[in-house]
mmCIF file of C-alpha atoms in Angstrom:
data_model
loop_
_atom_site.group_PDB
_atom_site.id
_atom_site.type_symbol
_atom_site.label_atom_id
_atom_site.label_comp_id
_atom_site.label_asym_id
_atom_site.label_seq_id
_atom_site.Cartn_x
_atom_site.Cartn_y
_atom_site.Cartn_z
ATOM 1 C CA UNK E 46 45.552 17.050 -27.242
ATOM 2 C CA UNK E 47 47.409 13.868 -28.100
ATOM 3 C CA UNK E 48 51.199 14.141 -28.664
ATOM 4 C CA UNK E 49 50.820 12.657 -32.177
ATOM 5 C CA UNK E 50 48.392 15.433 -33.149
ATOM 6 C CA UNK E 51 50.673 18.102 -31.676
ATOM 7 C CA UNK E 52 53.567 16.647 -33.683
ATOM 8 C CA UNK E 53 51.453 16.648 -36.849
ATOM 9 C CA UNK E 54 50.490 20.297 -36.371
ATOM 10 C CA UNK E 55 54.130 21.265 -35.718
ATOM 11 C CA UNK E 56 55.363 19.542 -38.902
ATOM 12 C CA UNK E 57 52.482 20.981 -40.891
ATOM 13 C CA UNK E 58 53.347 24.541 -39.861
ATOM 14 C CA UNK E 59 57.032 23.926 -40.629
ATOM 15 C CA UNK E 60 56.291 22.841 -44.202
ATOM 16 C CA UNK E 61 53.562 25.379 -45.088
ATOM 17 C CA UNK E 62 54.735 28.841 -44.068
ATOM 18 C CA UNK E 63 52.622 31.944 -43.541
ATOM 19 C CA UNK E 64 49.250 30.179 -43.238
ATOM 20 C CA UNK E 65 49.170 29.044 -39.603
ATOM 21 C CA UNK E 66 45.560 30.060 -38.970
ATOM 22 C CA UNK E 67 44.299 28.430 -42.174
ATOM 23 C CA UNK E 68 46.292 25.258 -41.434
ATOM 24 C CA UNK E 69 44.662 24.948 -38.018
ATOM 25 C CA UNK E 70 41.213 25.600 -39.507
ATOM 26 C CA UNK E 71 41.852 22.990 -42.217
ATOM 27 C CA UNK E 72 42.907 20.450 -39.578
ATOM 28 C CA UNK E 73 39.876 21.381 -37.435
ATOM 29 C CA UNK E 74 37.579 20.777 -40.409
ATOM 30 C CA UNK E 75 38.823 17.255 -41.107
ATOM 31 C CA UNK E 76 38.732 16.448 -37.376
ATOM 32 C CA UNK E 77 35.118 17.660 -37.293
ATOM 33 C CA UNK E 78 34.236 15.435 -40.261
ATOM 34 C CA UNK E 79 33.481 18.361 -42.591
ATOM 35 C CA UNK E 80 34.706 19.642 -45.962
ATOM 36 C CA UNK E 81 36.374 22.926 -46.943
ATOM 37 C CA UNK E 82 35.980 25.439 -49.753
ATOM 38 C CA UNK E 83 39.148 27.473 -50.350
ATOM 39 C CA UNK E 84 39.207 30.753 -52.243
ATOM 40 C CA UNK E 85 42.595 32.089 -53.245
ATOM 41 C CA UNK E 86 44.613 33.344 -56.202
ATOM 42 C CA UNK E 87 46.798 30.836 -58.101
ATOM 43 C CA UNK E 88 50.277 30.105 -56.786
ATOM 44 C CA UNK E 89 49.580 30.475 -53.060
ATOM 45 C CA UNK E 90 50.257 26.808 -52.198
ATOM 46 C CA UNK E 91 46.692 25.463 -51.937
ATOM 47 C CA UNK E 92 47.514 22.091 -53.527
ATOM 48 C CA UNK E 93 50.671 21.688 -51.437
ATOM 49 C CA UNK E 94 48.690 22.536 -48.306
ATOM 50 C CA UNK E 95 46.128 19.778 -48.927
ATOM 51 C CA UNK E 96 48.615 17.182 -50.197
ATOM 52 C CA UNK E 97 50.862 17.675 -47.146
ATOM 53 C CA UNK E 98 47.918 17.212 -44.759
ATOM 54 C CA UNK E 99 46.969 13.941 -46.478
ATOM 55 C CA UNK E 100 50.550 12.662 -46.197
ATOM 56 C CA UNK E 101 50.904 13.604 -42.529
ATOM 57 C CA UNK E 102 47.623 11.791 -41.778
ATOM 58 C CA UNK E 103 48.822 8.676 -43.597
ATOM 59 C CA UNK E 104 45.880 8.828 -46.009
ATOM 60 C CA UNK E 105 45.474 8.570 -49.783
ATOM 61 C CA UNK E 106 45.347 11.764 -51.840
ATOM 62 C CA UNK E 107 43.738 12.427 -55.232
ATOM 63 C CA UNK E 108 43.390 15.632 -57.205
ATOM 64 C CA UNK E 109 40.780 16.410 -59.862
ATOM 65 C CA UNK E 110 41.234 19.388 -62.194
ATOM 66 C CA UNK E 111 37.703 20.583 -62.904
ATOM 67 C CA UNK E 112 37.071 21.667 -66.509
ATOM 68 C CA UNK E 113 33.888 22.479 -68.515
ATOM 69 C CA UNK E 114 33.983 19.071 -70.255
ATOM 70 C CA UNK E 115 34.397 16.995 -67.081
ATOM 71 C CA UNK E 116 31.672 14.355 -66.678
ATOM 72 C CA UNK E 117 30.186 12.982 -63.425
ATOM 73 C CA UNK E 118 31.632 9.559 -64.282
ATOM 74 C CA UNK E 119 35.117 11.124 -64.397
ATOM 75 C CA UNK E 120 34.689 11.711 -60.653
ATOM 76 C CA UNK E 121 32.653 8.749 -59.439
ATOM 77 C CA UNK E 122 33.718 6.020 -61.891
ATOM 78 C CA UNK E 123 31.997 3.927 -64.541
ATOM 79 C CA UNK E 124 31.284 0.410 -65.816
ATOM 80 C CA UNK E 125 33.591 -0.903 -68.548
ATOM 81 C CA UNK E 126 33.435 -4.084 -70.579
ATOM 82 C CA UNK E 127 36.394 -6.407 -70.047
ATOM 83 C CA UNK E 128 36.766 -8.087 -73.433
ATOM 84 C CA UNK E 129 39.317 -10.590 -72.129
ATOM 85 C CA UNK E 130 37.064 -11.834 -69.317
ATOM 86 C CA UNK E 131 33.827 -11.262 -71.197
ATOM 87 C CA UNK E 132 31.969 -9.278 -68.519
ATOM 88 C CA UNK E 133 31.416 -5.747 -67.217
ATOM 89 C CA UNK E 134 33.508 -4.491 -64.310
ATOM 90 C CA UNK E 135 33.438 -1.349 -62.202
ATOM 91 C CA UNK E 136 36.218 1.192 -62.619
ATOM 92 C CA UNK E 137 36.181 3.385 -59.493
ATOM 93 C CA UNK E 138 36.895 7.079 -59.940
ATOM 94 C CA UNK E 139 39.268 9.404 -58.054
ATOM 95 C CA UNK E 140 36.558 10.155 -55.460
ATOM 96 C CA UNK E 141 37.500 6.869 -53.751
ATOM 97 C CA UNK E 142 40.253 8.320 -51.577
ATOM 98 C CA UNK E 143 40.779 9.842 -48.123
ATOM 99 C CA UNK E 144 41.646 13.411 -49.121
ATOM 100 C CA UNK E 145 40.337 14.789 -52.420
ATOM 101 C CA UNK E 146 41.356 18.141 -53.892
ATOM 102 C CA UNK E 147 38.670 19.457 -56.262
ATOM 103 C CA UNK E 148 40.690 22.107 -58.075
ATOM 104 C CA UNK E 149 38.662 25.035 -59.454
ATOM 105 C CA UNK E 150 35.307 23.389 -58.781
ATOM 106 C CA UNK E 151 33.466 26.343 -60.315
ATOM 107 C CA UNK E 152 34.917 25.583 -63.776
ATOM 108 C CA UNK E 153 32.601 22.619 -64.325
ATOM 109 C CA UNK E 154 28.800 22.597 -64.916
ATOM 110 C CA UNK E 155 26.263 22.000 -62.136
ATOM 111 C CA UNK E 156 25.662 18.346 -63.077
ATOM 112 C CA UNK E 157 29.309 17.437 -62.457
ATOM 113 C CA UNK E 158 29.490 19.588 -59.311
ATOM 114 C CA UNK E 159 26.439 17.746 -57.963
ATOM 115 C CA UNK E 160 28.130 14.346 -58.448
ATOM 116 C CA UNK E 161 30.889 15.366 -56.037
ATOM 117 C CA UNK E 162 28.598 17.133 -53.584
ATOM 118 C CA UNK E 163 26.352 14.061 -53.354
ATOM 119 C CA UNK E 164 29.392 11.975 -52.410
ATOM 120 C CA UNK E 165 30.296 14.567 -49.744
ATOM 121 C CA UNK E 166 26.846 14.427 -48.164
ATOM 122 C CA UNK E 167 26.053 10.714 -48.402
ATOM 123 C CA UNK E 168 29.627 9.316 -48.276
ATOM 124 C CA UNK E 169 28.631 6.864 -50.969
ATOM 125 C CA UNK E 170 28.609 6.698 -54.769
ATOM 126 C CA UNK E 171 26.190 4.971 -57.138
ATOM 127 C CA UNK E 172 27.665 3.552 -60.353
ATOM 128 C CA UNK E 173 25.186 1.967 -62.789
ATOM 129 C CA UNK E 174 22.724 1.191 -59.982
ATOM 130 C CA UNK E 175 25.337 -0.256 -57.617
ATOM 131 C CA UNK E 176 26.086 1.681 -54.412
ATOM 132 C CA UNK E 177 29.646 1.832 -53.108
ATOM 133 C CA UNK E 178 30.678 3.208 -49.721
ATOM 134 C CA UNK E 179 33.463 5.788 -49.583
ATOM 135 C CA UNK E 180 36.280 5.487 -46.996
ATOM 136 C CA UNK E 181 35.358 6.369 -43.415
ATOM 137 C CA UNK E 182 37.888 9.210 -43.552
ATOM 138 C CA UNK E 183 36.725 11.205 -46.584
ATOM 139 C CA UNK E 184 37.703 14.871 -46.804
ATOM 140 C CA UNK E 185 37.041 17.157 -49.782
ATOM 141 C CA UNK E 186 38.852 20.447 -50.282
ATOM 142 C CA UNK E 187 37.457 22.434 -53.224
ATOM 143 C CA UNK E 188 39.193 25.537 -54.569
ATOM 144 C CA UNK E 189 37.907 28.615 -56.368
ATOM 145 C CA UNK E 190 39.767 31.425 -58.101
ATOM 146 C CA UNK E 191 38.342 34.764 -56.851
ATOM 147 C CA UNK E 192 39.725 36.926 -59.678
ATOM 148 C CA UNK E 193 38.703 35.072 -62.837
ATOM 149 C CA UNK E 194 35.000 34.425 -63.493
ATOM 150 C CA UNK E 195 34.895 33.999 -67.285
ATOM 151 C CA UNK E 196 33.767 30.482 -68.196
ATOM 152 C CA UNK E 197 32.870 29.553 -64.603
ATOM 153 C CA UNK E 198 29.733 28.056 -63.054
ATOM 154 C CA UNK E 199 28.972 29.600 -59.675
ATOM 155 C CA UNK E 200 28.304 27.119 -56.881
ATOM 156 C CA UNK E 201 24.645 27.461 -55.768
ATOM 157 C CA UNK E 202 24.067 28.487 -52.154
ATOM 158 C CA UNK E 203 22.532 25.094 -51.311
ATOM 159 C CA UNK E 204 25.707 23.370 -52.486
ATOM 160 C CA UNK E 205 28.029 25.792 -50.714
ATOM 161 C CA UNK E 206 26.123 24.979 -47.521
ATOM 162 C CA UNK E 207 27.597 21.442 -47.677
ATOM 163 C CA UNK E 208 31.041 22.832 -46.814
ATOM 164 C CA UNK E 209 31.943 23.254 -43.157
ATOM 165 C CA UNK E 210 34.326 26.176 -43.816
ATOM 166 C CA UNK E 211 35.176 28.650 -46.523
ATOM 167 C CA UNK E 212 38.789 29.765 -46.151
ATOM 168 C CA UNK E 213 40.445 32.743 -47.850
ATOM 169 C CA UNK E 214 44.100 32.141 -48.729
ATOM 170 C CA UNK E 215 46.164 35.308 -48.956
ATOM 171 C CA UNK E 216 49.826 35.868 -49.753
ATOM 172 C CA UNK E 217 52.274 35.116 -46.899
ATOM 173 C CA UNK E 218 54.284 37.808 -45.117
ATOM 174 C CA UNK E 219 57.485 39.091 -46.776
ATOM 175 C CA UNK E 220 59.976 37.053 -44.723
ATOM 176 C CA UNK E 221 57.963 33.827 -44.961
ATOM 177 C CA UNK E 222 57.514 34.216 -48.712
ATOM 178 C CA UNK E 223 61.255 34.846 -49.051
ATOM 179 C CA UNK E 224 62.025 31.569 -47.223
ATOM 180 C CA UNK E 225 59.637 29.624 -49.504
ATOM 181 C CA UNK E 226 61.250 31.055 -52.650
ATOM 182 C CA UNK E 227 64.739 30.286 -51.325
ATOM 183 C CA UNK E 228 63.789 26.698 -50.422
ATOM 184 C CA UNK E 229 62.344 26.020 -53.869
ATOM 185 C CA UNK E 230 65.240 27.649 -55.749
ATOM 186 C CA UNK E 231 67.780 25.688 -53.693
ATOM 187 C CA UNK E 232 65.679 22.516 -54.177
ATOM 188 C CA UNK E 233 65.337 21.971 -50.444
ATOM 189 C CA UNK E 234 61.562 22.007 -50.435
ATOM 190 C CA UNK E 235 60.199 19.480 -52.913
ATOM 191 C CA UNK E 236 63.019 16.983 -52.354
ATOM 192 C CA UNK E 237 61.961 16.571 -48.744
ATOM 193 C CA UNK E 238 58.995 14.220 -48.809
ATOM 194 C CA UNK E 239 56.743 14.545 -45.765
ATOM 195 C CA UNK E 240 56.178 11.299 -43.887
ATOM 196 C CA UNK E 241 53.019 10.357 -42.039
ATOM 197 C CA UNK E 242 52.771 11.212 -38.344
ATOM 198 C CA UNK E 243 49.427 9.480 -37.751
ATOM 199 C CA UNK E 244 47.651 6.499 -39.224
ATOM 200 C CA UNK E 245 43.951 6.538 -40.086
ATOM 201 C CA UNK E 246 42.908 4.309 -37.166
ATOM 202 C CA UNK E 247 44.588 6.701 -34.697
ATOM 203 C CA UNK E 248 42.967 9.621 -36.487
ATOM 204 C CA UNK E 249 39.510 8.043 -36.109
ATOM 205 C CA UNK E 250 40.085 7.454 -32.388
ATOM 206 C CA UNK E 251 41.035 11.155 -32.029
ATOM 207 C CA UNK E 252 37.828 12.102 -33.863
ATOM 208 C CA UNK E 253 35.857 10.022 -31.340
ATOM 209 C CA UNK E 254 37.540 11.915 -28.480
ATOM 210 C CA UNK E 255 36.581 15.250 -30.080
ATOM 211 C CA UNK E 256 32.908 14.252 -30.048
ATOM 212 C CA UNK E 257 33.146 14.153 -26.238
ATOM 213 C CA UNK E 258 34.266 17.805 -25.967
ATOM 214 C CA UNK E 259 31.619 19.498 -23.816
ATOM 215 C CA UNK E 260 29.192 21.963 -25.400
ATOM 216 C CA UNK E 261 27.546 23.825 -22.497
ATOM 217 C CA UNK E 262 24.000 25.172 -22.690
ATOM 218 C CA UNK E 263 25.239 28.765 -22.445
ATOM 219 C CA UNK E 264 27.644 28.314 -25.362
ATOM 220 C CA UNK E 265 24.973 26.509 -27.396
ATOM 221 C CA UNK E 266 22.589 29.440 -26.819
ATOM 222 C CA UNK E 267 25.415 31.754 -27.949
ATOM 223 C CA UNK E 268 25.789 29.792 -31.214
ATOM 224 C CA UNK E 269 22.027 29.819 -31.831
ATOM 225 C CA UNK E 270 21.772 33.568 -31.217
ATOM 226 C CA UNK E 271 24.586 34.253 -33.717
ATOM 227 C CA UNK E 272 22.924 32.122 -36.400
ATOM 228 C CA UNK E 273 19.477 33.620 -35.787
ATOM 229 C CA UNK E 274 20.932 37.147 -35.957
ATOM 230 C CA UNK E 275 21.936 36.455 -39.571
ATOM 231 C CA UNK E 276 18.236 35.940 -40.378
ATOM 232 C CA UNK E 277 17.180 39.216 -38.729
ATOM 233 C CA UNK E 278 19.813 41.595 -40.139
ATOM 234 C CA UNK E 279 18.691 44.118 -42.782
ATOM 235 C CA UNK E 280 22.070 43.844 -44.512
ATOM 236 C CA UNK E 281 21.604 40.107 -45.166
ATOM 237 C CA UNK E 282 19.215 38.810 -47.846
ATOM 238 C CA UNK E 283 19.360 35.133 -46.837
ATOM 239 C CA UNK E 284 20.477 34.069 -43.355
ATOM 240 C CA UNK E 285 22.324 30.952 -42.241
ATOM 241 C CA UNK E 286 20.631 27.541 -41.992
ATOM 242 C CA UNK E 287 20.406 25.088 -39.096
ATOM 243 C CA UNK E 288 23.327 23.256 -40.715
ATOM 244 C CA UNK E 289 25.380 26.411 -40.060
ATOM 245 C CA UNK E 290 24.730 26.137 -36.298
ATOM 246 C CA UNK E 291 25.722 22.451 -36.381
ATOM 247 C CA UNK E 292 28.892 23.336 -38.315
ATOM 248 C CA UNK E 293 29.891 26.021 -35.807
ATOM 249 C CA UNK E 294 29.342 23.634 -32.881
ATOM 250 C CA UNK E 295 31.353 20.788 -34.462
ATOM 251 C CA UNK E 296 34.144 23.101 -35.587
ATOM 252 C CA UNK E 297 34.328 24.675 -32.123
ATOM 253 C CA UNK E 298 34.687 21.186 -30.595
ATOM 254 C CA UNK E 299 37.658 20.437 -32.858
ATOM 255 C CA UNK E 300 39.238 23.855 -32.220
ATOM 256 C CA UNK E 301 38.871 23.437 -28.435
ATOM 257 C CA UNK E 302 40.486 19.982 -28.682
ATOM 258 C CA UNK E 303 43.441 21.433 -30.621
ATOM 259 C CA UNK E 304 43.775 24.018 -27.849
ATOM 260 C CA UNK E 305 44.036 21.187 -25.286
ATOM 261 C CA UNK E 306 40.606 21.656 -23.684
ATOM 262 C CA UNK E 307 37.663 19.290 -23.194
ATOM 263 C CA UNK E 308 35.074 22.088 -23.294
ATOM 264 C CA UNK E 309 34.103 24.859 -25.736
ATOM 265 C CA UNK E 310 34.474 28.537 -24.840
ATOM 266 C CA UNK E 311 32.754 31.540 -26.479
ATOM 267 C CA UNK E 312 36.148 32.497 -27.957
ATOM 268 C CA UNK E 313 36.217 29.171 -29.852
ATOM 269 C CA UNK E 314 32.799 29.996 -31.271
ATOM 270 C CA UNK E 315 33.904 33.505 -32.282
ATOM 271 C CA UNK E 316 36.963 32.167 -34.051
ATOM 272 C CA UNK E 317 35.179 29.539 -36.170
ATOM 273 C CA UNK E 318 32.067 31.626 -36.887
ATOM 274 C CA UNK E 319 33.585 33.629 -39.738
ATOM 275 C CA UNK E 320 34.844 30.696 -41.874
ATOM 276 C CA UNK E 321 31.664 28.738 -41.030
ATOM 277 C CA UNK E 322 29.269 31.531 -42.069
ATOM 278 C CA UNK E 323 30.916 33.522 -44.887
ATOM 279 C CA UNK E 324 29.677 31.159 -47.645
ATOM 280 C CA UNK E 325 26.246 30.620 -46.104
ATOM 281 C CA UNK E 326 24.832 34.143 -46.112
ATOM 282 C CA UNK E 327 24.002 36.558 -48.918
ATOM 283 C CA UNK E 328 24.238 40.312 -48.589
ATOM 284 C CA UNK E 329 21.271 42.503 -49.480
ATOM 285 C CA UNK E 330 21.627 44.666 -52.637
ATOM 286 C CA UNK E 331 22.062 47.921 -50.693
ATOM 287 C CA UNK E 332 24.848 46.396 -48.560
ATOM 288 C CA UNK E 333 26.665 45.252 -51.706
ATOM 289 C CA UNK E 334 26.328 48.741 -53.231
ATOM 290 C CA UNK E 335 27.850 50.255 -50.107
ATOM 291 C CA UNK E 336 30.866 47.943 -50.490
ATOM 292 C CA UNK E 337 30.353 46.143 -47.173
ATOM 293 C CA UNK E 338 32.050 42.733 -47.039
ATOM 294 C CA UNK E 339 30.510 39.568 -45.612
ATOM 295 C CA UNK E 340 33.369 39.242 -43.106
ATOM 296 C CA UNK E 341 32.630 42.730 -41.755
ATOM 297 C CA UNK E 342 28.948 41.868 -41.336
ATOM 298 C CA UNK E 343 29.780 38.617 -39.507
ATOM 299 C CA UNK E 344 32.174 40.442 -37.134
ATOM 300 C CA UNK E 345 29.475 43.017 -36.399
ATOM 301 C CA UNK E 346 26.795 40.361 -35.800
ATOM 302 C CA UNK E 347 28.999 38.239 -33.532
ATOM 303 C CA UNK E 348 30.041 41.346 -31.613
ATOM 304 C CA UNK E 349 26.392 42.310 -31.028
ATOM 305 C CA UNK E 350 25.525 39.012 -29.277
ATOM 306 C CA UNK E 351 26.119 39.038 -25.483
ATOM 307 C CA UNK E 352 28.915 36.665 -24.495
ATOM 308 C CA UNK E 353 27.847 34.043 -21.940
ATOM 309 C CA UNK E 354 29.790 33.793 -18.692
#
């Protein structure tokens, strides 16, 4: 791993306390070229987590608060008539950035959700028939509130499949939460503005190095067996897609690189399988009635697949 990336990770963990695993998974996702869906209760630092990552990477950051009356053009942009110049001009929306936080994405109707998800997949936006490319580094983090479903529009499974990871943000440990509260009360937290550790050109060169991390045939078979197991289990109604296998492989490459290796191990695959699969499978009705969680099913499935030597 490059010293600049190690420095970035160190500063990231210093600023966002109590979420070390999620921070590494978030960094792995952007290094793998994917997007992340975060589920967590309000006030757990999701916005700060994403904003800090954008700053450390030296990229632009935009945030969109999703509401029921939000229109697709509020995300992508629109054509406006310039009365002074006497012609139409394009006003680009907040999607034209490096890191985009889509806050409470399930609060807006499917039409507006689709406008963002199309940009995620194609990395381009069409405004009044004109196509515009998004930045080469384009990373979307969408959030959902798991405890409040009134007035929400559930993301369809096909759209959730566009996200590399689904992360669950929980409350930090007692001592870490105490430090955060003390820092904010004493105004030592928000007054310290994080500075960038990388620039985007360096980040892209690191991403190119990650693509060279070796995925052995044995490990690839291991990934495929895990994904295919989700389609055979009686506790799962709909199994994971081929995109899920690709996501696990790419995420494992990034995780191995962060660990300082140029090859993927089965342990890398185990670690990224849960966040890569939890939003891609649906439990059967009898499993839901028994109170079994998706994470428990994934752990059981992964544990049932023989580990390659």
